[in-house]
PDB file of C-alpha atoms in Angstrom:
ATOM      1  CA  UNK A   1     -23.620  -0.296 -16.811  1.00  0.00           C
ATOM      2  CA  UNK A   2     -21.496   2.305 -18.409  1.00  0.00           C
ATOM      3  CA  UNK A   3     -19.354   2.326 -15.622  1.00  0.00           C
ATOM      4  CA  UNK A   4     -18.953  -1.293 -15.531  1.00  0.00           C
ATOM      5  CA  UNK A   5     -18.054  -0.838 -19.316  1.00  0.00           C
ATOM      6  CA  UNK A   6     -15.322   1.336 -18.367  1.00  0.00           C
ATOM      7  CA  UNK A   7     -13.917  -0.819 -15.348  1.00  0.00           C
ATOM      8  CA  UNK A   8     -13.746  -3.686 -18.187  1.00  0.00           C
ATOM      9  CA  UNK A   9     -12.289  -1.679 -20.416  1.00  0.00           C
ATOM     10  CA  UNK A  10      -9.626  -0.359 -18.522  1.00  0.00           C
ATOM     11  CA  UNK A  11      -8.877  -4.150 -17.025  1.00  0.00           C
ATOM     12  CA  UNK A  12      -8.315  -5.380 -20.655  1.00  0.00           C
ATOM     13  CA  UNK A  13      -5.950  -2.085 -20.940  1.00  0.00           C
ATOM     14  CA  UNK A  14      -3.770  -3.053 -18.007  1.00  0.00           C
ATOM     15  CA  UNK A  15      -3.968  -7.188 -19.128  1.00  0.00           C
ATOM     16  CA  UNK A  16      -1.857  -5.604 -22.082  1.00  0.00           C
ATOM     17  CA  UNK A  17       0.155  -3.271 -20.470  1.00  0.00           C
ATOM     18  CA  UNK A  18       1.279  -6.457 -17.783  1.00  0.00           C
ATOM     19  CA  UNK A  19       1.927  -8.530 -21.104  1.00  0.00           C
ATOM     20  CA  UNK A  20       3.654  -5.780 -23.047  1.00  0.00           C
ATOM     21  CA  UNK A  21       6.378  -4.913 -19.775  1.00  0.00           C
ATOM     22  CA  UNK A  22       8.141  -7.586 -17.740  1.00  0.00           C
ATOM     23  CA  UNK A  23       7.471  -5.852 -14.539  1.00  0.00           C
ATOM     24  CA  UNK A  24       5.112  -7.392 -12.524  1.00  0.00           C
ATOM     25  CA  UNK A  25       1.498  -6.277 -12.120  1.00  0.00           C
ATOM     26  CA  UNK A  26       1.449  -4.036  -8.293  1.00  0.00           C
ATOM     27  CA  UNK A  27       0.836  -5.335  -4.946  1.00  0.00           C
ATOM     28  CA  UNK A  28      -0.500  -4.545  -1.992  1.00  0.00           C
ATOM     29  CA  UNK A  29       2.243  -3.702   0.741  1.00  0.00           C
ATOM     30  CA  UNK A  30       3.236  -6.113   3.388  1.00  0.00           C
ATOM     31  CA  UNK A  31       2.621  -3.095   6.122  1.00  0.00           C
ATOM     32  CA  UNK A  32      -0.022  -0.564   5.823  1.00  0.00           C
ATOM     33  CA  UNK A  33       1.357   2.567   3.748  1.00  0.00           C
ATOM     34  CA  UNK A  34      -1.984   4.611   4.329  1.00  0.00           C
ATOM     35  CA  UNK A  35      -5.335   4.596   6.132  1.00  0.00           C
ATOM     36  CA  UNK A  36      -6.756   1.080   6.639  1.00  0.00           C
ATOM     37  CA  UNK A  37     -10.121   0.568   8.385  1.00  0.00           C
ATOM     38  CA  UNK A  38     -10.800  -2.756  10.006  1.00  0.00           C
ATOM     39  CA  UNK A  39     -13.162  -4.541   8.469  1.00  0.00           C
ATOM     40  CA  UNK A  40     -14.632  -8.223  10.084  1.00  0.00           C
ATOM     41  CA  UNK A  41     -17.276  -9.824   8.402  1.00  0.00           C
ATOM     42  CA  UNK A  42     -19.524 -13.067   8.395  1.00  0.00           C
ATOM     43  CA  UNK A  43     -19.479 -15.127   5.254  1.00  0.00           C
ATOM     44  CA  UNK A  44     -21.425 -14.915   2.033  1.00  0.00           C
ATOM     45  CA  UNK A  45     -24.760 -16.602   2.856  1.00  0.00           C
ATOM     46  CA  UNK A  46     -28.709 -16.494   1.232  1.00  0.00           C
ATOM     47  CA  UNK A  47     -32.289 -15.654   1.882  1.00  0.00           C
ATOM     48  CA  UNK A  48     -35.157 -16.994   0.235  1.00  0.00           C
ATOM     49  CA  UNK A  49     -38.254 -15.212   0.330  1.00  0.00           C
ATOM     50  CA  UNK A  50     -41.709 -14.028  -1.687  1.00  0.00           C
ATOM     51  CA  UNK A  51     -41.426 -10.058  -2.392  1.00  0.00           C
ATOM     52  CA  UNK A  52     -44.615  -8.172  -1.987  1.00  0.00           C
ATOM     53  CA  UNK A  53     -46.658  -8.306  -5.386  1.00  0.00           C
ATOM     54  CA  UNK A  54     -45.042 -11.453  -6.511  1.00  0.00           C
ATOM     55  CA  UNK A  55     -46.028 -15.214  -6.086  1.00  0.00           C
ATOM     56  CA  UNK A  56     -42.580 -17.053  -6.460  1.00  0.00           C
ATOM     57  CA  UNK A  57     -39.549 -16.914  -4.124  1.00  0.00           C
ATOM     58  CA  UNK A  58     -36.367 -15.781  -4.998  1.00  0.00           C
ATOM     59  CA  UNK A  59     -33.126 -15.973  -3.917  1.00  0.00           C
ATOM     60  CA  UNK A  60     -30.707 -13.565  -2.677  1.00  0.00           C
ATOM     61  CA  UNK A  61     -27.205 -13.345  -1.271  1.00  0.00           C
ATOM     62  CA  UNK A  62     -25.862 -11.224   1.500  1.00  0.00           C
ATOM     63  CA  UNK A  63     -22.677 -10.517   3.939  1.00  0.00           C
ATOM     64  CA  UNK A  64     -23.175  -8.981   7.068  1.00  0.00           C
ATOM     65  CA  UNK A  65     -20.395  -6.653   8.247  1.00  0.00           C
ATOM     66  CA  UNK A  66     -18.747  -4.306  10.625  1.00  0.00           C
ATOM     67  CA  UNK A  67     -16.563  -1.244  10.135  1.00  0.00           C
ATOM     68  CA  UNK A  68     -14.565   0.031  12.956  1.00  0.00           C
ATOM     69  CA  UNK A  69     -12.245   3.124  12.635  1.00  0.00           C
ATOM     70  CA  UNK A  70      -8.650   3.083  14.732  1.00  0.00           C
ATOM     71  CA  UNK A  71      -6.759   4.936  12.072  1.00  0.00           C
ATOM     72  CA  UNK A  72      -5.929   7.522  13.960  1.00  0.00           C
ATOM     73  CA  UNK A  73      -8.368  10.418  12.093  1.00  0.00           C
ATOM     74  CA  UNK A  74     -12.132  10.413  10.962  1.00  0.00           C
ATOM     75  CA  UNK A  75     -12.343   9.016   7.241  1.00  0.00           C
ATOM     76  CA  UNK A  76     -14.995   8.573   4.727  1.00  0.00           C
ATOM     77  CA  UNK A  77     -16.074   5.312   4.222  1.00  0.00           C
ATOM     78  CA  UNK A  78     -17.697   4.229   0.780  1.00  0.00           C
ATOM     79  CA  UNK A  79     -18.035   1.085   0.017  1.00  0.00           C
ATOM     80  CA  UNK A  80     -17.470  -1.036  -3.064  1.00  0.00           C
ATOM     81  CA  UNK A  81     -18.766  -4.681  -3.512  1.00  0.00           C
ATOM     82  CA  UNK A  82     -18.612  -6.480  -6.813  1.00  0.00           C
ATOM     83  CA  UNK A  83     -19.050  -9.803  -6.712  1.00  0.00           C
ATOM     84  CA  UNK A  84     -17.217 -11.761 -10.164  1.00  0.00           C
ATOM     85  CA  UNK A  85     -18.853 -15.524 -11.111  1.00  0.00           C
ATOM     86  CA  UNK A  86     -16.040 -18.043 -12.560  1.00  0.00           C
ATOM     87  CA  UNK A  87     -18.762 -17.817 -15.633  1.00  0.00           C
ATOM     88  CA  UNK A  88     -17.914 -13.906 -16.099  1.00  0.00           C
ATOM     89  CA  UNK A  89     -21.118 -12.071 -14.256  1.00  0.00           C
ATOM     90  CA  UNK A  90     -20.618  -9.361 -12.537  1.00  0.00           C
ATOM     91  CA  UNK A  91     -22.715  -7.995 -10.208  1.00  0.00           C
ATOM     92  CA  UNK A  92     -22.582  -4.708  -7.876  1.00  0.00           C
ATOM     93  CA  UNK A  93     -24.191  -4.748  -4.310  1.00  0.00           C
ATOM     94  CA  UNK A  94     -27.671  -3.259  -4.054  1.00  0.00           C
ATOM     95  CA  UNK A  95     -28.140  -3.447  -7.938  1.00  0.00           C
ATOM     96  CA  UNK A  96     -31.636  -5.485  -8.566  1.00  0.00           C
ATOM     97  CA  UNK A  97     -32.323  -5.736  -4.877  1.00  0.00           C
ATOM     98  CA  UNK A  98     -35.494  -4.484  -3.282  1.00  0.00           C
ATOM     99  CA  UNK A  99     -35.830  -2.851  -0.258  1.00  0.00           C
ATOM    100  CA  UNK A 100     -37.494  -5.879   0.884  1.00  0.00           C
ATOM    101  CA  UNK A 101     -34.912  -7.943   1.126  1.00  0.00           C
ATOM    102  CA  UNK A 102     -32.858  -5.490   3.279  1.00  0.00           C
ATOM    103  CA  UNK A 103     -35.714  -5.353   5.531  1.00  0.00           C
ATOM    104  CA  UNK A 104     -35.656  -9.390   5.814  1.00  0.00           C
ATOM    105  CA  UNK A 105     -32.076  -9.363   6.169  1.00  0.00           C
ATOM    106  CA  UNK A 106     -32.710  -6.727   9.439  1.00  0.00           C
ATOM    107  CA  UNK A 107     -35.234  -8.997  11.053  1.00  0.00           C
ATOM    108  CA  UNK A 108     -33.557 -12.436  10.752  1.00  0.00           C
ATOM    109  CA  UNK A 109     -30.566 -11.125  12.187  1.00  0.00           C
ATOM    110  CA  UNK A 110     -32.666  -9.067  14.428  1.00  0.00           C
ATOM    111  CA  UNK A 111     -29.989  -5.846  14.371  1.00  0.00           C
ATOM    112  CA  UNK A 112     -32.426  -2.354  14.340  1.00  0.00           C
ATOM    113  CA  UNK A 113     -28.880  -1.033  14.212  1.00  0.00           C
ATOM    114  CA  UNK A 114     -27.754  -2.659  10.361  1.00  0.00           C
ATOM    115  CA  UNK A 115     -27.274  -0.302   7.716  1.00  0.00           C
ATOM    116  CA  UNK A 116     -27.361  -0.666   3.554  1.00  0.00           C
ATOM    117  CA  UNK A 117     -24.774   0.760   1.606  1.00  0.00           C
ATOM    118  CA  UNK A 118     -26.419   3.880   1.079  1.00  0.00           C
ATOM    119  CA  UNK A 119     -26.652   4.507   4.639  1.00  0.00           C
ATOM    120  CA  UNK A 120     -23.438   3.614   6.171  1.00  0.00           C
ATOM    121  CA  UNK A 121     -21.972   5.337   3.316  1.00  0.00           C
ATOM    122  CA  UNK A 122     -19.998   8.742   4.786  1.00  0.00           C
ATOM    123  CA  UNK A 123     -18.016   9.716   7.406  1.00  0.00           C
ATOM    124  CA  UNK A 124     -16.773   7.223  10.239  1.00  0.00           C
ATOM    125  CA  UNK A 125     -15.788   8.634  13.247  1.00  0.00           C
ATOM    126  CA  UNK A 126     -12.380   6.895  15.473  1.00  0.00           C
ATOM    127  CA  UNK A 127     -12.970   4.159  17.540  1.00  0.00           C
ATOM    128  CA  UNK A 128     -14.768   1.245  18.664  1.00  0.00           C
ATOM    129  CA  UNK A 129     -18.105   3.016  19.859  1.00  0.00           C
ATOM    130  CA  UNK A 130     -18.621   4.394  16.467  1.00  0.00           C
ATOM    131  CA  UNK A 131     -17.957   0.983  14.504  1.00  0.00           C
ATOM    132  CA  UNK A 132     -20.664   0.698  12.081  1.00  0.00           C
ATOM    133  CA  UNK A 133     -22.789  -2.341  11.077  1.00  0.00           C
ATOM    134  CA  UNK A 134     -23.219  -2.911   7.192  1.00  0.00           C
ATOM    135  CA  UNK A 135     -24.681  -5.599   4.543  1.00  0.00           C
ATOM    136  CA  UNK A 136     -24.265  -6.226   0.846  1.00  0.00           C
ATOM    137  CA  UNK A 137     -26.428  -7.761  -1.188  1.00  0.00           C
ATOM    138  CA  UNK A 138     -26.469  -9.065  -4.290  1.00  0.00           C
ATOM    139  CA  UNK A 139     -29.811 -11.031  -6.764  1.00  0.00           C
ATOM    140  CA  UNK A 140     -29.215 -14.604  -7.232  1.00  0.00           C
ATOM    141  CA  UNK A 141     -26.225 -15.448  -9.501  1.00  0.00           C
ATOM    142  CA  UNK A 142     -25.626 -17.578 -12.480  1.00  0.00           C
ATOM    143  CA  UNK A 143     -26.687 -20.741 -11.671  1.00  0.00           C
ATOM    144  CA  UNK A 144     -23.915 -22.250 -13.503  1.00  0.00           C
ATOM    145  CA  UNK A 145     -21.233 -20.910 -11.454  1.00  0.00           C
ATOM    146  CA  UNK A 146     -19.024 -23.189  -9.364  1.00  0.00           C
ATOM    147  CA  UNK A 147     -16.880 -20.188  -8.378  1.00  0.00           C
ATOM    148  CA  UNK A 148     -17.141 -16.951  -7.200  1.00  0.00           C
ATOM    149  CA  UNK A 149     -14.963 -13.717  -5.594  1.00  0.00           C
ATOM    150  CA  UNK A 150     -16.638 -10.619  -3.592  1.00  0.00           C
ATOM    151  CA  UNK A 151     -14.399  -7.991  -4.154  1.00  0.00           C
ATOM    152  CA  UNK A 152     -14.841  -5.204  -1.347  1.00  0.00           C
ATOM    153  CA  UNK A 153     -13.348  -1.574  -2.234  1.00  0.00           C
ATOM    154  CA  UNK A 154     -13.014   1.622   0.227  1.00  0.00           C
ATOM    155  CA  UNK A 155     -11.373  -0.346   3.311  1.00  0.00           C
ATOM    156  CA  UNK A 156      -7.612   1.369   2.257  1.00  0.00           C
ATOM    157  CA  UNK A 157      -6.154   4.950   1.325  1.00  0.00           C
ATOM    158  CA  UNK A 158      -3.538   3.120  -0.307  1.00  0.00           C
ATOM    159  CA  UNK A 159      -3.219   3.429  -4.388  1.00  0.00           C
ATOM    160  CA  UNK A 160      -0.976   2.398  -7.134  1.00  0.00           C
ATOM    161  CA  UNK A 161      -0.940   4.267 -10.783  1.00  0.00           C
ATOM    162  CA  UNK A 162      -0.386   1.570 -14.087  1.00  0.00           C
ATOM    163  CA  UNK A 163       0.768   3.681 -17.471  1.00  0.00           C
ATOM    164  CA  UNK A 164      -1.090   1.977 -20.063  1.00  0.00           C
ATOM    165  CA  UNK A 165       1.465   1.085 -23.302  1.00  0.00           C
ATOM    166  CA  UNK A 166      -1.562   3.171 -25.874  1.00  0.00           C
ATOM    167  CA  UNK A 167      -4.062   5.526 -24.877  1.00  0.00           C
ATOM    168  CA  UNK A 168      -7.773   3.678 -24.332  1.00  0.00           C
ATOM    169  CA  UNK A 169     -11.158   6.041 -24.736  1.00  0.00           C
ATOM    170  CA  UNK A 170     -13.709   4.861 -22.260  1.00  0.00           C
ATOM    171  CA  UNK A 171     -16.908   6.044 -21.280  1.00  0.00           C
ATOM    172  CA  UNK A 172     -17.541   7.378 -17.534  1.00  0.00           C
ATOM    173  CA  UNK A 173     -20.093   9.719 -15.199  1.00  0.00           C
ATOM    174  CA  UNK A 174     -19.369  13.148 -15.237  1.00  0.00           C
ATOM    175  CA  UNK A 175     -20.580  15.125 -11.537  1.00  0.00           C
ATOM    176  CA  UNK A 176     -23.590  15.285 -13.078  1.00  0.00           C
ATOM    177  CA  UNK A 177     -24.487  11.517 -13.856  1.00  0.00           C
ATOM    178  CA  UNK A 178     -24.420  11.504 -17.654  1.00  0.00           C
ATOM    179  CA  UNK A 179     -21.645   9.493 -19.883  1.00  0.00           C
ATOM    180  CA  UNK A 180     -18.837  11.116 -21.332  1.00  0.00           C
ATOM    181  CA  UNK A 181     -15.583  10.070 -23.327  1.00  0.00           C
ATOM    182  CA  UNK A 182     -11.994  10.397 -21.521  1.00  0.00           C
ATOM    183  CA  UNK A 183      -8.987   9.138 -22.785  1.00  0.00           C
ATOM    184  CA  UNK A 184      -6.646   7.246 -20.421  1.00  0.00           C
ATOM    185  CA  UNK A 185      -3.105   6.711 -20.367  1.00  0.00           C
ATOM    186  CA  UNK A 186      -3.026   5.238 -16.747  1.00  0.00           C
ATOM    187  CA  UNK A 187      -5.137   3.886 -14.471  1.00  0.00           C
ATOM    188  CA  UNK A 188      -5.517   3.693 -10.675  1.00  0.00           C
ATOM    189  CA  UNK A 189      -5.586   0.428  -8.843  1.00  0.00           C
ATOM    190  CA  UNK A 190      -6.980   0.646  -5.304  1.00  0.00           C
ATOM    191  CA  UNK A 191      -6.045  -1.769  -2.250  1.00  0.00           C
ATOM    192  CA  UNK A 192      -8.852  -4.022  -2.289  1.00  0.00           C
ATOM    193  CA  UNK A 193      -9.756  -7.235  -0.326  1.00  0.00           C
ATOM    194  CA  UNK A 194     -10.820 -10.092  -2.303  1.00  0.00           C
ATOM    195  CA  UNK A 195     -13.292 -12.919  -0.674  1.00  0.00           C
ATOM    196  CA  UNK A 196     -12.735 -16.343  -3.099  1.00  0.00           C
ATOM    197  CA  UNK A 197     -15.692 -18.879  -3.095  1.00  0.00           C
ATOM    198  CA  UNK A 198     -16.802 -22.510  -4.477  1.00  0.00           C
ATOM    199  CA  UNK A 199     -20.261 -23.477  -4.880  1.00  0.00           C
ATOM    200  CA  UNK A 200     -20.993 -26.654  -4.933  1.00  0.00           C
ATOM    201  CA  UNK A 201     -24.129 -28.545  -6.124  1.00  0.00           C
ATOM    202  CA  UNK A 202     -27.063 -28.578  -8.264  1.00  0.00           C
ATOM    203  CA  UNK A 203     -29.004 -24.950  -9.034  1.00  0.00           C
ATOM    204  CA  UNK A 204     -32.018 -26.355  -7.785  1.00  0.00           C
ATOM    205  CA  UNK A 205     -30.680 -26.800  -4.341  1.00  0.00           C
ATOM    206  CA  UNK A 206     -28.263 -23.245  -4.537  1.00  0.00           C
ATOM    207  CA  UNK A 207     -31.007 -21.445  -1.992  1.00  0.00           C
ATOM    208  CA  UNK A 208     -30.199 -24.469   0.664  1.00  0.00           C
ATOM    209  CA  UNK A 209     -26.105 -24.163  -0.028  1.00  0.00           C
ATOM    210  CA  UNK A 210     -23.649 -22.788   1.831  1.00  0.00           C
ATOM    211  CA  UNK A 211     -20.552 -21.931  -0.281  1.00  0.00           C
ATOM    212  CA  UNK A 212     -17.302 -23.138   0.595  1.00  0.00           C
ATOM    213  CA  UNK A 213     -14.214 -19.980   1.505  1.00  0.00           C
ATOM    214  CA  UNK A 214     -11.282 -20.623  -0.421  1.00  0.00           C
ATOM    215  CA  UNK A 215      -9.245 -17.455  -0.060  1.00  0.00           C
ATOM    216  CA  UNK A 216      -9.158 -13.915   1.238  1.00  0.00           C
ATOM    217  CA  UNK A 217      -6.029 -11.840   0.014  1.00  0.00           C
ATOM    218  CA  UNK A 218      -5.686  -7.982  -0.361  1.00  0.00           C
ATOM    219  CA  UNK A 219      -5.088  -7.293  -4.286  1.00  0.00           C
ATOM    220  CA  UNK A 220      -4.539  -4.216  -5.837  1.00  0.00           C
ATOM    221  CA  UNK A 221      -7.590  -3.194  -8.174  1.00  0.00           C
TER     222      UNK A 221
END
């Protein structure tokens, strides 16, 4: 949560530096400037299901992945997905989801070979052969939401600095996992891909709907 406070904080910081210069906010380049790995994935979709020690089913949303390195050099692959509601919740993969639903996930797709973002987290070897099968997954979302992006973060090498027009303070981990007070004059945006959604329908029948792509773009973030 702290970090997420800190990621919010420093958005609002670069909001104002974009309104207080009349440069434009930085974009991804046309052609790769660093590392890229390729990255194909199946779209957003649910699970329903009754968790062990409960009574009522819940709902839970996934995308199934693969990661294949052909950059040229072994990298280190850690993944980032947030996904953003049009009704401002934000939720990062794995948070609130049992291990049960991973191991649903693994049988419906019936892939001994899928990995959750703490495994496939780490080095990926070059090439095909050592492509590596992922999901993210996410606890049901607000059921008023008619929109929604998945930002994924850790596909690119490629960065862009923003100086901030006043120092912010914000609160982050240190190595050791407790929060601590930096000030920042600049922040770091990292290529990321964004994956835009609509959701149409009632809540009642969200566990039955399939949400509609809208857009996938690289951004920097």
């Amino acid at each position: 949560m702290r970090y997420q406070v800190a990621i919010l904080a420093a958005c609002a910081a670069l909001a104002m530096a974009v309104g207080a210069h009349s440069d434009p906010p930085p974009k991804p380049s046309a052609v790769p400037v660093s590392w890229e790995l390729e990255f194909e994935y199946q779209d957003i979709c649910s699970i329903t299901l009754v968790l062990p020690g409960q009574k009522q089913p819940k709902t839970f949303w996934y995308v199934l992945y693969t990661i294949t390195n052909r950059t040229g050099a072994d990298q280190v692959f850690v993944p980032d997905f947030v996904l953003y509601t049009d009704t401002g919740q934000v939720l990062r993969s794995g948070q609130g989801v049992p291990t049960g639903v991973f191991e649903a996930v693994e049988k419906r797709h019936n892939n001994p070979l899928l990995m959750d973002l703490g495994r496939i987290t780490g080095r990926i070897l070059q090439g095909e052969d050592n492509a590596k099968d992922g999901v993210a997954m996410w606890p049901n979302f607000d059921p008023a939401a008619r929109k929604f992006d998945v930002f994924i973060g850790g596909l690119s090498g490629e960065r862009a600095k923003v100086k901030l027009p006043s120092p912010i303070e914000v609160t982050e981990e240190d190595e050791n996992g407790k929060p601590k007070k930096v000030t920042k004059t600049e922040i770091t945006l990292l290529k990321t891909l964004r994956l835009s959604y609509a959701i149409p329908g009632e809540a009642a029948a969200r566990p039955r709907t399939v949400p509609a792509p809208l857009k996938k773009e690289w951004v920097m973030r």
